[in-house]
Each structure stands twice: as structure tokens, then as C-alpha cells.
Short mmCIF file of C-alpha atoms and ligand atoms in Angstrom, two decimals:
data_model
loop_
_atom_site.label_atom_id
_atom_site.label_comp_id
_atom_site.label_asym_id
_atom_site.label_seq_id
_atom_site.Cartn_x
_atom_site.Cartn_y
_atom_site.Cartn_z
CA UNK A 344 105.78 66.26 89.16
CA UNK A 345 103.99 67.97 86.25
CA UNK A 346 106.30 68.09 83.18
CA UNK A 347 105.15 69.28 79.59
CA UNK A 348 107.30 68.40 76.59
CA UNK A 349 105.88 70.58 73.87
CA UNK A 350 106.70 68.87 70.29
CA UNK A 351 109.54 70.42 67.74
CA UNK A 352 108.65 73.06 65.26
CA UNK A 353 108.94 75.07 63.06
CA UNK A 354 106.37 77.04 61.98
CA UNK A 355 104.17 79.52 63.35
CA UNK A 356 100.38 81.52 62.96
CA UNK A 357 97.24 82.99 64.09
CA UNK A 358 96.08 85.03 65.95
CA UNK A 359 95.26 85.32 70.11
CA UNK A 360 92.83 87.43 72.46
CA UNK A 361 95.31 87.97 74.91
CA UNK A 362 94.44 88.26 78.75
CA UNK A 363 94.52 90.56 80.52
CA UNK A 364 97.11 93.57 81.48
CA UNK A 365 98.28 91.71 84.97
CA UNK A 366 99.35 95.84 85.69
CA UNK A 367 96.32 97.13 84.90
CA UNK A 368 93.96 94.54 86.46
CA UNK A 369 95.53 95.18 89.48
CA UNK A 370 95.99 99.37 89.78
CA UNK A 371 92.39 98.54 89.03
CA UNK A 372 90.35 96.88 91.52
CA UNK A 373 92.59 98.82 93.85
CA UNK A 374 91.66 101.86 92.72
CA UNK A 375 87.98 101.47 92.56
CA UNK A 376 88.38 99.59 96.17
CA UNK A 377 89.57 103.04 96.88
CA UNK A 378 86.92 105.16 95.27
CA UNK A 379 83.07 106.23 96.08
CA UNK A 380 80.14 104.49 93.76
CA UNK A 381 80.75 101.46 91.72
CA UNK A 382 83.12 100.86 88.66
CA UNK A 383 82.67 98.33 86.12
CA UNK A 384 85.85 96.60 84.95
CA UNK A 385 85.88 94.50 81.73
CA UNK A 386 88.76 92.20 80.62
CA UNK A 387 90.10 91.78 83.61
CA UNK A 388 92.42 89.47 83.93
CA UNK A 389 91.95 86.22 85.07
CA UNK A 390 95.31 84.53 86.98
CA UNK A 391 97.11 83.92 90.37
CA UNK A 392 97.44 87.45 90.77
CA UNK A 393 94.21 88.82 90.17
CA UNK A 394 92.50 86.48 92.24
CA UNK A 395 94.71 87.46 95.07
CA UNK A 396 93.44 90.51 94.78
CA UNK A 397 90.44 90.10 94.65
CA UNK A 398 90.67 87.84 98.35
CA UNK A 399 92.48 90.71 99.88
CA UNK A 400 89.82 93.48 98.21
CA UNK A 401 86.89 91.14 99.33
CA UNK A 402 88.85 90.11 103.12
CA UNK A 403 88.15 93.92 103.59
CA UNK A 404 84.74 93.79 103.44
CA UNK A 405 84.87 95.39 99.84
CA UNK A 406 81.88 94.32 97.97
CA UNK A 407 82.72 92.52 94.59
CA UNK A 408 80.34 90.76 91.70
CA UNK A 409 81.48 88.62 88.67
CA UNK A 410 78.56 89.73 86.86
CA UNK A 411 79.70 88.58 83.45
CA UNK A 412 83.72 86.54 81.75
CA UNK A 413 85.66 88.87 83.20
CA UNK A 414 83.64 91.98 84.50
CA UNK A 415 83.32 92.26 88.07
CA UNK A 416 81.96 94.84 89.06
CA UNK A 417 83.76 97.24 92.59
CA UNK A 418 81.47 99.13 95.37
CA UNK A 419 84.32 101.17 96.49
CA UNK A 420 84.47 102.51 100.34
CA UNK A 421 86.54 105.69 99.47
CA UNK A 422 89.45 104.21 100.84
CA UNK A 423 87.57 102.84 104.54
CA UNK A 424 87.40 99.35 104.70
CA UNK A 425 84.57 97.50 106.35
CA UNK A 426 87.12 95.28 108.03
CA UNK A 427 89.57 96.82 110.25
CA UNK A 428 91.41 94.15 111.00
CA UNK A 429 92.69 91.49 108.83
CA UNK A 430 95.09 88.64 108.69
CA UNK A 431 96.04 88.88 104.43
CA UNK A 432 98.03 86.35 102.49
CA UNK A 433 98.97 87.34 98.85
CA UNK A 434 100.76 85.00 97.49
CA UNK A 435 103.26 86.30 94.86
CA UNK A 436 102.22 89.05 93.71
CA UNK A 437 104.40 92.46 93.81
CA UNK A 438 101.55 94.52 92.09
CA UNK A 439 99.17 93.01 95.20
CA UNK A 440 102.10 92.91 97.99
CA UNK A 441 103.23 96.36 97.15
CA UNK A 442 99.86 98.81 96.91
CA UNK A 443 98.74 97.35 99.73
CA UNK A 444 101.19 98.04 102.26
CA UNK A 445 100.85 101.43 101.63
CA UNK A 446 96.73 101.66 101.06
CA UNK A 447 96.35 99.85 104.98
CA UNK A 448 98.89 101.67 106.25
CA UNK A 449 97.78 104.71 105.57
CA UNK A 450 94.31 103.42 105.52
CA UNK A 451 93.82 102.96 109.34
CA UNK A 452 93.15 99.25 111.26
CA UNK A 453 95.47 96.06 112.26
CA UNK A 454 96.61 94.12 108.81
CA UNK A 455 98.79 91.18 108.27
CA UNK A 456 100.71 91.41 105.04
CA UNK A 457 102.03 87.91 104.14
CA UNK A 458 102.89 85.80 101.37
CA UNK A 459 104.93 82.57 100.05
CA UNK A 460 107.92 81.90 100.55
CA UNK A 461 109.86 83.63 98.01
CA UNK A 462 107.07 86.78 99.00
CA UNK A 463 108.71 86.82 102.23
CA UNK A 464 112.89 87.09 99.94
CA UNK A 465 111.02 89.83 98.71
CA UNK A 466 112.80 93.54 99.56
CA UNK A 467 110.23 95.56 100.30
CA UNK A 468 112.11 98.16 102.89
CA UNK A 469 112.23 101.03 100.67
CA UNK A 470 108.40 101.24 100.83
CA UNK A 471 108.57 100.33 104.28
CA UNK A 472 111.28 103.34 104.94
CA UNK A 473 108.99 105.60 103.10
CA UNK A 474 106.03 105.30 105.16
CA UNK A 475 107.47 105.44 107.50
CA UNK A 476 108.29 108.83 107.03
CA UNK A 477 104.75 109.49 106.55
CA UNK A 478 103.65 108.21 109.83
CA UNK A 479 102.98 104.84 108.95
CA UNK A 480 103.30 101.89 111.92
CA UNK A 481 105.12 98.55 110.37
CA UNK A 482 107.33 95.92 111.60
CA UNK A 483 108.24 93.43 110.40
CA UNK A 484 107.56 89.22 111.63
CA UNK A 485 110.74 88.41 110.81
CA UNK A 486 113.25 89.64 108.10
CA UNK A 487 114.01 93.14 108.47
CA UNK A 488 113.60 94.54 105.07
CA UNK A 489 111.04 91.61 104.25
CA UNK A 490 107.40 90.51 104.45
CA UNK A 491 105.75 89.73 106.30
CA UNK A 492 104.47 92.46 107.12
CA UNK A 493 102.71 93.68 110.46
CA UNK A 494 100.77 96.87 110.25
CA UNK A 495 98.53 99.23 112.76
CA UNK A 496 96.99 102.36 112.63
CA UNK A 497 99.06 105.57 111.16
CA UNK A 498 100.42 108.89 112.68
CA UNK A 499 100.50 110.61 109.98
CA UNK A 500 102.28 113.14 108.72
CA UNK A 501 102.98 115.26 105.46
CA UNK A 502 104.85 117.73 106.97
CA UNK A 503 107.76 116.55 104.93
CA UNK A 504 108.03 114.95 101.69
CA UNK A 505 109.14 112.06 101.34
CA UNK A 506 111.90 110.27 100.63
CA UNK A 507 111.78 107.49 98.54
CA UNK A 508 114.13 104.27 96.62
CA UNK A 509 113.18 103.84 92.66
CA UNK A 510 117.04 101.71 92.52
CA UNK A 511 115.47 97.60 93.81
CA UNK A 512 111.43 98.16 92.13
CA UNK A 513 109.27 101.12 90.71
CA UNK A 514 106.77 98.75 92.65
CA UNK A 515 107.04 101.17 96.01
CA UNK A 516 106.64 104.07 94.03
CA UNK A 517 103.52 103.38 92.61
CA UNK A 518 101.70 101.85 96.02
CA UNK A 519 102.57 105.11 98.02
CA UNK A 520 101.29 106.84 94.71
CA UNK A 521 98.18 105.14 94.97
CA UNK A 522 98.04 105.18 99.17
CA UNK A 523 98.60 109.51 99.35
CA UNK A 524 95.55 110.16 98.57
CA UNK A 525 93.27 108.60 100.81
CA UNK A 526 94.97 111.03 103.63
CA UNK A 527 93.43 114.50 101.42
CA UNK A 528 96.42 116.69 102.26
CA UNK A 529 98.91 117.09 99.95
CA UNK A 530 101.70 115.03 99.23
CA UNK A 531 105.19 115.19 98.02
CA UNK A 532 107.47 112.37 96.96
CA UNK A 533 111.61 112.64 95.74
CA UNK A 534 112.60 109.95 94.75
CA UNK A 535 116.51 109.52 96.05
CA UNK A 536 118.88 108.11 93.36
CA UNK A 537 117.96 106.60 89.94
CA UNK A 538 114.31 105.11 89.28
CA UNK A 539 114.21 101.80 87.69
CA UNK A 540 111.44 100.41 85.46
CA UNK A 541 110.14 104.31 85.34
CA UNK A 542 107.42 103.24 82.19
CA UNK A 543 104.85 101.47 85.42
CA UNK A 544 104.68 104.97 86.91
CA UNK A 545 103.45 106.03 83.73
CA UNK A 546 101.15 102.86 83.97
CA UNK A 547 100.11 104.37 87.63
CA UNK A 548 99.57 107.85 87.02
CA UNK A 549 97.50 107.34 83.87
CA UNK A 550 95.77 105.56 85.90
CA UNK A 551 94.65 107.05 88.73
CA UNK A 552 94.34 110.60 86.78
CA UNK A 553 91.09 108.50 84.97
CA UNK A 554 89.79 107.88 88.67
CA UNK A 555 90.29 111.75 89.07
CA UNK A 556 92.85 112.40 90.55
CA UNK A 557 95.28 114.33 89.03
CA UNK A 558 99.18 114.11 90.16
CA UNK A 559 101.58 116.37 89.98
CA UNK A 560 105.93 115.88 89.14
CA UNK A 561 108.43 117.58 88.00
CA UNK A 562 110.23 114.46 85.69
CA UNK A 563 110.97 111.51 87.83
CA UNK A 564 112.69 113.75 90.59
CA UNK A 565 109.65 114.60 92.18
CA UNK A 566 105.80 113.72 92.52
CA UNK A 567 103.19 116.12 94.21
CA UNK A 568 99.76 114.49 95.29
CA UNK A 569 97.73 118.25 95.68
CA UNK A 570 95.37 118.24 98.89
CA UNK A 571 91.35 117.27 98.69
CA UNK A 572 92.13 114.30 96.14
CA UNK A 573 90.14 111.92 96.11
CA UNK A 574 89.49 108.93 93.20
CA UNK A 575 85.80 109.16 91.34
CA UNK A 576 84.66 106.42 89.87
CA UNK A 577 84.94 106.64 86.07
CA UNK A 578 82.09 103.68 86.71
CA UNK A 579 83.24 102.13 83.56
CA UNK A 580 86.81 100.78 82.32
CA UNK A 581 88.60 98.19 79.91
CA UNK A 582 91.52 96.49 81.01
CA UNK A 583 93.90 96.25 78.14
CA UNK A 584 95.59 92.67 76.81
CA UNK A 585 98.50 92.18 78.11
CA UNK A 586 102.40 93.17 76.62
CA UNK A 587 104.31 90.93 78.57
CA UNK A 588 102.07 88.12 78.17
CA UNK A 589 102.24 89.32 74.45
CA UNK A 590 106.03 89.58 74.14
CA UNK A 591 105.46 85.42 73.30
CA UNK A 592 103.49 85.30 70.91
CA UNK A 593 104.93 87.99 68.74
CA UNK A 594 108.29 86.99 69.92
CA UNK A 595 106.96 83.09 67.99
CA UNK A 596 105.84 85.81 65.03
CA UNK A 597 109.11 87.04 64.18
CA UNK A 598 110.81 83.47 65.40
CA UNK A 599 108.97 81.09 63.10
CA UNK A 600 105.87 83.04 60.92
CA UNK A 601 102.64 84.92 61.23
CA UNK A 602 101.07 86.38 64.36
CA UNK A 603 98.42 89.08 65.83
CA UNK A 604 97.74 89.85 69.16
CA UNK A 605 94.49 91.41 69.74
CA UNK A 606 93.53 93.57 72.35
CA UNK A 607 96.90 95.60 72.76
CA UNK A 608 98.18 98.21 69.93
CA UNK A 609 100.14 101.25 69.27
CA UNK A 610 98.84 103.78 72.18
CA UNK A 611 98.91 100.94 74.88
CA UNK A 612 99.53 102.26 78.19
CA UNK A 613 101.75 99.30 79.40
CA UNK A 614 105.66 100.56 77.93
CA UNK A 615 106.42 96.19 77.86
CA UNK A 616 104.51 97.45 74.15
CA UNK A 617 108.47 98.75 73.07
CA UNK A 618 109.68 94.90 73.20
CA UNK A 619 108.25 95.25 69.56
CA UNK A 620 111.65 97.66 69.43
CA UNK A 621 113.62 95.29 70.41
CA UNK A 622 112.56 92.77 68.54
CA UNK A 623 112.08 94.80 65.31
CA UNK A 624 116.18 95.69 65.83
CA UNK A 625 116.37 91.69 66.49
CA UNK A 626 114.73 91.60 62.69
CA UNK A 627 111.41 90.24 63.26
CA UNK A 628 108.81 92.45 61.37
CA UNK A 629 106.05 93.94 63.37
CA UNK A 630 102.97 95.56 61.82
CA UNK A 631 100.79 97.83 64.02
CA UNK A 632 96.96 98.04 64.69
CA UNK A 633 94.65 99.86 66.92
CA UNK A 634 94.33 97.28 68.63
CA UNK A 635 96.56 93.87 67.63
CA UNK A 636 99.86 93.90 66.53
CA UNK A 637 101.72 91.52 64.34
CA UNK A 638 105.10 90.21 64.30
CA UNK A 639 106.01 88.21 60.96
CA UNK A 640 108.95 86.22 60.35
CA UNK A 641 111.82 87.83 60.59
CA UNK A 642 114.53 87.01 57.49
CA UNK A 643 117.94 86.43 59.45
CA UNK A 644 117.05 87.15 63.43
CA UNK A 645 119.97 89.39 64.57
CA UNK A 646 121.34 89.98 67.40
CA UNK A 647 121.04 93.20 70.17
CA UNK A 648 123.04 94.57 72.89
CA UNK A 649 120.08 96.07 74.76
CA UNK A 650 119.75 98.29 78.11
CA UNK A 651 116.13 96.62 78.91
CA UNK A 652 115.65 99.23 81.84
CA UNK A 653 112.18 99.55 80.20
CA UNK A 654 111.54 96.78 79.96
CA UNK A 655 112.88 93.88 82.40
CA UNK A 656 109.59 91.44 81.57
CA UNK A 657 109.27 91.50 78.21
CA UNK A 658 113.25 90.90 78.52
CA UNK A 659 112.97 88.18 79.46
CA UNK A 660 111.70 87.44 75.25
CA UNK A 661 114.75 88.70 73.86
CA UNK A 662 116.92 86.51 75.71
CA UNK A 663 115.32 82.96 73.68
CA UNK A 664 114.64 84.87 70.72
CA UNK A 665 118.71 85.83 71.35
CA UNK A 666 119.40 82.35 70.32
CA UNK A 667 118.24 82.11 66.94
CA UNK A 668 119.97 84.69 66.47
CA UNK A 669 123.36 84.62 65.04
CA UNK A 670 126.85 85.92 67.96
CA UNK A 671 125.83 87.35 71.12
CA UNK A 672 122.90 89.25 72.26
CA UNK A 673 123.35 91.05 75.25
CA UNK A 674 120.48 92.77 78.17
CA UNK A 675 122.09 95.00 80.57
CA UNK A 676 120.41 97.07 82.94
CA UNK A 677 118.33 94.06 84.07
CA UNK A 678 119.70 94.06 88.04
CA UNK A 679 115.78 93.92 88.90
CA UNK A 680 115.91 90.86 87.75
CA UNK A 681 117.52 89.34 90.70
CA UNK A 682 114.96 90.28 92.93
CA UNK A 683 111.91 89.00 91.34
CA UNK A 684 109.88 85.93 91.43
CA UNK A 685 113.07 83.80 91.18
CA UNK A 686 116.33 85.03 90.41
CA UNK A 687 116.51 85.25 87.52
CA UNK A 688 119.54 86.15 85.40
CA UNK A 689 121.06 83.00 86.99
CA UNK A 690 117.74 80.99 86.40
CA UNK A 691 117.91 81.47 83.36
CA UNK A 692 121.64 81.63 82.25
CA UNK A 693 121.11 77.64 83.94
CA UNK A 694 118.32 76.77 81.70
CA UNK A 695 119.70 78.44 78.39
CA UNK A 696 123.57 76.39 79.60
CA UNK A 697 120.45 73.29 79.01
CA UNK A 698 120.11 74.57 75.78
CA UNK A 699 123.23 74.45 74.32
CA UNK A 700 123.78 78.51 74.92
CA UNK A 701 127.02 79.66 76.29
CA UNK A 702 126.20 82.79 78.91
CA UNK A 703 128.37 85.28 80.85
CA UNK A 704 125.98 86.79 83.60
CA UNK A 705 126.81 89.19 86.00
CA UNK A 706 125.06 91.78 88.23
CA UNK A 707 123.10 93.53 86.81
CA UNK A 708 123.61 92.09 83.11
CA UNK A 709 123.02 88.11 80.35
CA UNK A 710 124.99 87.80 77.23
CA UNK A 711 124.03 84.78 75.36
CA UNK A 712 125.91 83.40 72.76
CA UNK A 713 123.23 79.64 71.31
CA UNK A 714 125.00 77.41 70.06
CA UNK A 715 124.93 75.90 66.41
CA UNK A 716 122.51 73.82 66.80
CA UNK A 717 119.79 73.62 69.44
CA UNK A 718 120.26 71.07 72.25
CA UNK A 719 117.13 68.58 71.79
CA UNK A 720 115.16 67.29 74.32
CA UNK A 721 116.47 69.67 77.33
CA UNK A 722 114.04 69.57 81.11
CA UNK A 723 113.89 73.16 81.87
CA UNK A 724 113.65 73.73 84.73
CA UNK A 725 110.61 77.28 85.89
CA UNK A 726 111.66 78.26 89.93
CA UNK A 727 108.20 79.02 90.39
CA UNK A 728 108.55 81.65 87.68
CA UNK A 729 105.82 81.88 85.54
CA UNK A 730 107.88 83.96 82.70
CA UNK A 731 110.81 81.00 82.44
CA UNK A 732 107.46 78.37 81.70
CA UNK A 733 106.76 81.01 78.71
CA UNK A 734 110.04 82.00 77.52
CA UNK A 735 111.13 78.43 76.86
CA UNK A 736 108.78 76.97 75.12
CA UNK A 737 110.03 78.98 72.15
CA UNK A 738 112.89 77.38 72.37
CA UNK A 739 110.95 74.93 70.83
CA UNK A 740 109.97 76.52 67.87
CA UNK A 741 114.64 76.10 66.82
CA UNK A 742 112.92 72.24 65.61
CA UNK A 743 114.00 70.05 69.11
CA UNK A 744 111.73 68.74 71.28
CA UNK A 745 112.09 71.10 74.73
CA UNK A 746 110.00 69.36 78.63
CA UNK A 747 108.02 72.26 80.90
CA UNK A 748 108.34 71.48 84.71
CA UNK A 749 105.91 72.81 86.13
CA UNK A 750 103.97 74.34 83.19
CA UNK A 751 101.27 75.58 85.62
CA UNK A 752 103.08 78.23 87.61
CA UNK A 753 102.28 80.26 84.41
CA UNK A 754 99.00 80.61 86.20
CA UNK A 755 100.11 83.89 87.76
CA UNK A 756 99.50 86.07 85.29
CA UNK A 757 98.04 83.35 81.95
CA UNK A 758 96.63 80.01 82.75
CA UNK A 759 95.78 78.89 79.66
CA UNK A 760 98.61 79.94 77.82
CA UNK A 761 100.31 76.66 76.86
CA UNK A 762 96.66 76.26 74.97
CA UNK A 763 97.19 79.83 73.27
CA UNK A 764 101.05 78.88 72.25
CA UNK A 765 98.92 74.96 71.03
CA UNK A 766 97.15 76.86 69.33
CA UNK A 767 99.57 79.01 66.82
CA UNK A 768 102.64 75.84 65.73
CA UNK A 769 101.54 73.90 63.15
O1 LIG B 954 104.25 97.72 88.61
C1 LIG B 954 103.77 97.09 87.75
O2 LIG B 954 103.25 96.64 87.63
C2 LIG B 954 105.18 96.32 87.64
C3 LIG B 954 106.64 96.74 87.75
C4 LIG B 954 107.50 95.60 87.03
O3 LIG B 954 108.64 95.89 88.65
P1 LIG B 954 109.54 96.45 88.91
O4 LIG B 954 109.58 97.90 89.52
O5 LIG B 954 109.94 95.39 90.22
O6 LIG B 954 110.91 95.95 87.55
C5 LIG B 954 106.87 94.35 86.93
O7 LIG B 954 108.79 94.03 86.83
C6 LIG B 954 105.91 94.00 87.51
O8 LIG B 954 105.86 92.21 86.57
C7 LIG B 954 104.60 94.31 87.37
C1 LIG B 955 108.44 90.23 88.05
C2 LIG B 955 106.62 89.83 88.29
O1 LIG B 955 105.90 90.24 89.01
P1 LIG B 955 104.97 91.13 90.19
O2 LIG B 955 104.45 91.52 89.54
O3 LIG B 955 105.32 90.14 91.41
O4 LIG B 955 106.82 91.44 90.48
C3 LIG B 955 106.43 89.60 86.55
O5 LIG B 955 105.16 89.54 86.80
O6 LIG B 955 106.90 89.98 85.75
#
């Protein structure tokens, strides 16, 4: 297996141009494909997750042109995909798998959707249940409630509101919202119980509005898609820098110096930009511009006790910042970590213990108490989880060398992460 050893360091300094947001890139690609006319997408993320979405759209017959670096022209087909039969492989990209399930289930055609083995362990039952209420024909090809899926043409019926659970993943509601305009009928969605990761729904609604579909909403409980909704290309769209990817560099700045990330600013539509609030509570000196954020070294890193439901991805970075505080940090309301690229609560606990931390894990929380001295030369397993690899790179800033196993797992969202990280280490 490939390994990467990062040298001990204490200081960072530099500017990082962020890769495009995964969440915005994959939503924008799909919405552009569902629109009439061509859309030019600039600053698209180039990574495994977006490659899976691009391949899927190509398989469905959507015209795609990579006309400049990270710039794509998508010629939409108004939801009427030229290819009505396809086998589609979506890797481990939740932002491709969930929305494409909903879109293909309502678009009409015969499709199978599969992914890597871990994707086949990530739940999708709540989305399938909701789509079936709308008349979708979906079968589980292996285990009930999980991919792979077989989809056939639907018999659409939106006379009743569609009930959907949102306590396992917000991507199910996102998927339903993005797909329902294809029916051209009025559709009402009711969220049953708690909805997690709410800021991702804001990204979805914001981008749908940019493509001409304005969803009416009653808080987080009820969403109505008006009859005759139609996706209209905005012609050109720019993808913001990825706020979750920014978290590693901003944390590095707070721990060891001064780092500015470019491509993301105070008016970002991504919920993970609120990571900066948590970092500021932990002592980081943060300043914002329209298209950049800077983190300066904290006088002292402080512990935090935080409900992290609104920032599930960037919250992993806080678990590493906790190693630089004195005392116990508690990250709460993170049950969704258990059904992501790996069981992230278990993985984080196991690997944090390798660097000497005392860790308590519960069903939906993690408590981290750092050691007086970080253990040097730990060898970190990454569980095919890009965020495990990126998070643990920050341990090297505590003056200890660290080895990251399978560093290329960062390809999911940030292929040149380690080169960018090396560029700020002094
Ligand atoms: O909609 C999105 O773009 C995402 C939603 C979140 O998932 P959950 O809603 O499953 O928490 C997040 O973890 C994921 O990386 C991206
Ligand atoms: C949970 C993640 O990915 P996905 O979009 O596959 O859910 C993530 O990127 O942290």
C-alpha cells in the first residue's frame, strides 16, 4: 500500500486557491443536464466524485465539453435523457448517487445504479420509500434499503404529499427536490421527524433557483414545487471554492501561522463556511473578504463543546484541532458520521488514539482529550476516506512526523491536497 510520511513542523504560511465545491459542482452538473440549452460551468471540481457524475451524464447521452481548464459546457436535455437504458457506476459519490436515483426514477427508463462496496453499505431506503410514494418503480438488487438499485419507468402520482425522512442524510431530500420539477406537476414534500445537515438543503434550493425553479417552503417541514416548473439554464455559472476543503487550511493557520484560502468568502452558500465560527471559538483569528478567508494563529487553542449537525464534514477537522487544546473537546450530534465514507466516529477514535489522545465515542458524539505530548511517527489508516487523510495531515503541525496510509484516497474531492498542504508548511 502507498504511504506518505509528513515531516514534523510547527509553522505554516501561504495562500491556497481552493478546488471547486463538490456539493455545488455535482448539483450544477445535474441541473445543467436537466435544463433546456447550454450551461457553461467554470471552476468545476476535478475529482473522483465529479468524474462519476460526468461519466453518468455522458452515459445518459448528455453532451459535455471540457472547453477550458475546469470549465465544462453542458447541453441539457430538459430531463429527457437520450439513453433510456443504462448501467451506471457511481463510485462512492453520495452527491451523484442520491440525486441521480431520484432523477432517473422519475425521468422514465431502465437503469441500474451501483457503486463501490462501501456505497452498497450506505443507506438509501428513505429516499426509495419517498420516490415510491410518487409512483417510482425501484428494486433493490442486493440488500433491502441499500444500493445497487434497478429502476424502471414510473407511474407518477403526486396527488398526495410525499413524506420523507431526513434524519439519516439530507441528500435524500435534496434528491427529491431536484428531481420533482421533471414531472411538471405540483408536488409537496413533507419532512418526517428531524432533518439533519440542513445547510445542504439551502445549497440545493439556492442552485435550483439559479436554474429558474423556486421552491416554496414552510421552514424545514414542508416544501412545494409549483406546477409547470422548468429548469432554465443560467447560461454561465461559477462554482465556489469548497468550504469543507478549506477547513484543513484554515485549521492549519489557526494552529501554526497564517493561511489565506481563495475562492470562498463571507457570502458563501455552503454551510461548512460556518466551520470558521467554531475555529474562532477555539481561538483562531479569522478574517473574511468577498472571495477569501484568512486564519491566523490562535494565541492559545481552546476546547469546544459543540453541536456539529450543521457542519458534518468540517466537524472532522475540529476533532484534530482538539489535539492542540488542553482539556476535553466534545463534538455532538454527529450520528451521520457512521454512514459516510467509513464509520467516521469509530475511525476517528481509533486513529486519534494512535497519536496518544484519550477518546470516548458514543452513538452520536466523540470526546477527545489530547495527550501532553503527541506520539511521534504514528501510522494512520484512512479507510478510503479522503477526510481522514486530510484531517490527520494536520497532526504533523504538532511537531511530530506522521505517516498517512493510502494518501490517494483524497482523490474523492481533492486530488492535489498533499501538494497544496506541503506548499504552506515552513
Ligand atoms: O448534499 C451534499 O452535498 C452533502 C450533504 C452531507 O451529507 P448528509 O446530508 O448525508 O449529512 C455531506 O456530508 C456531504 O459531504 C455532502
Ligand atoms: C460525506 C461525504 O461524501 P458524500 O457526498 O459521498 O456523502 C464527504 O465528502 O464527506
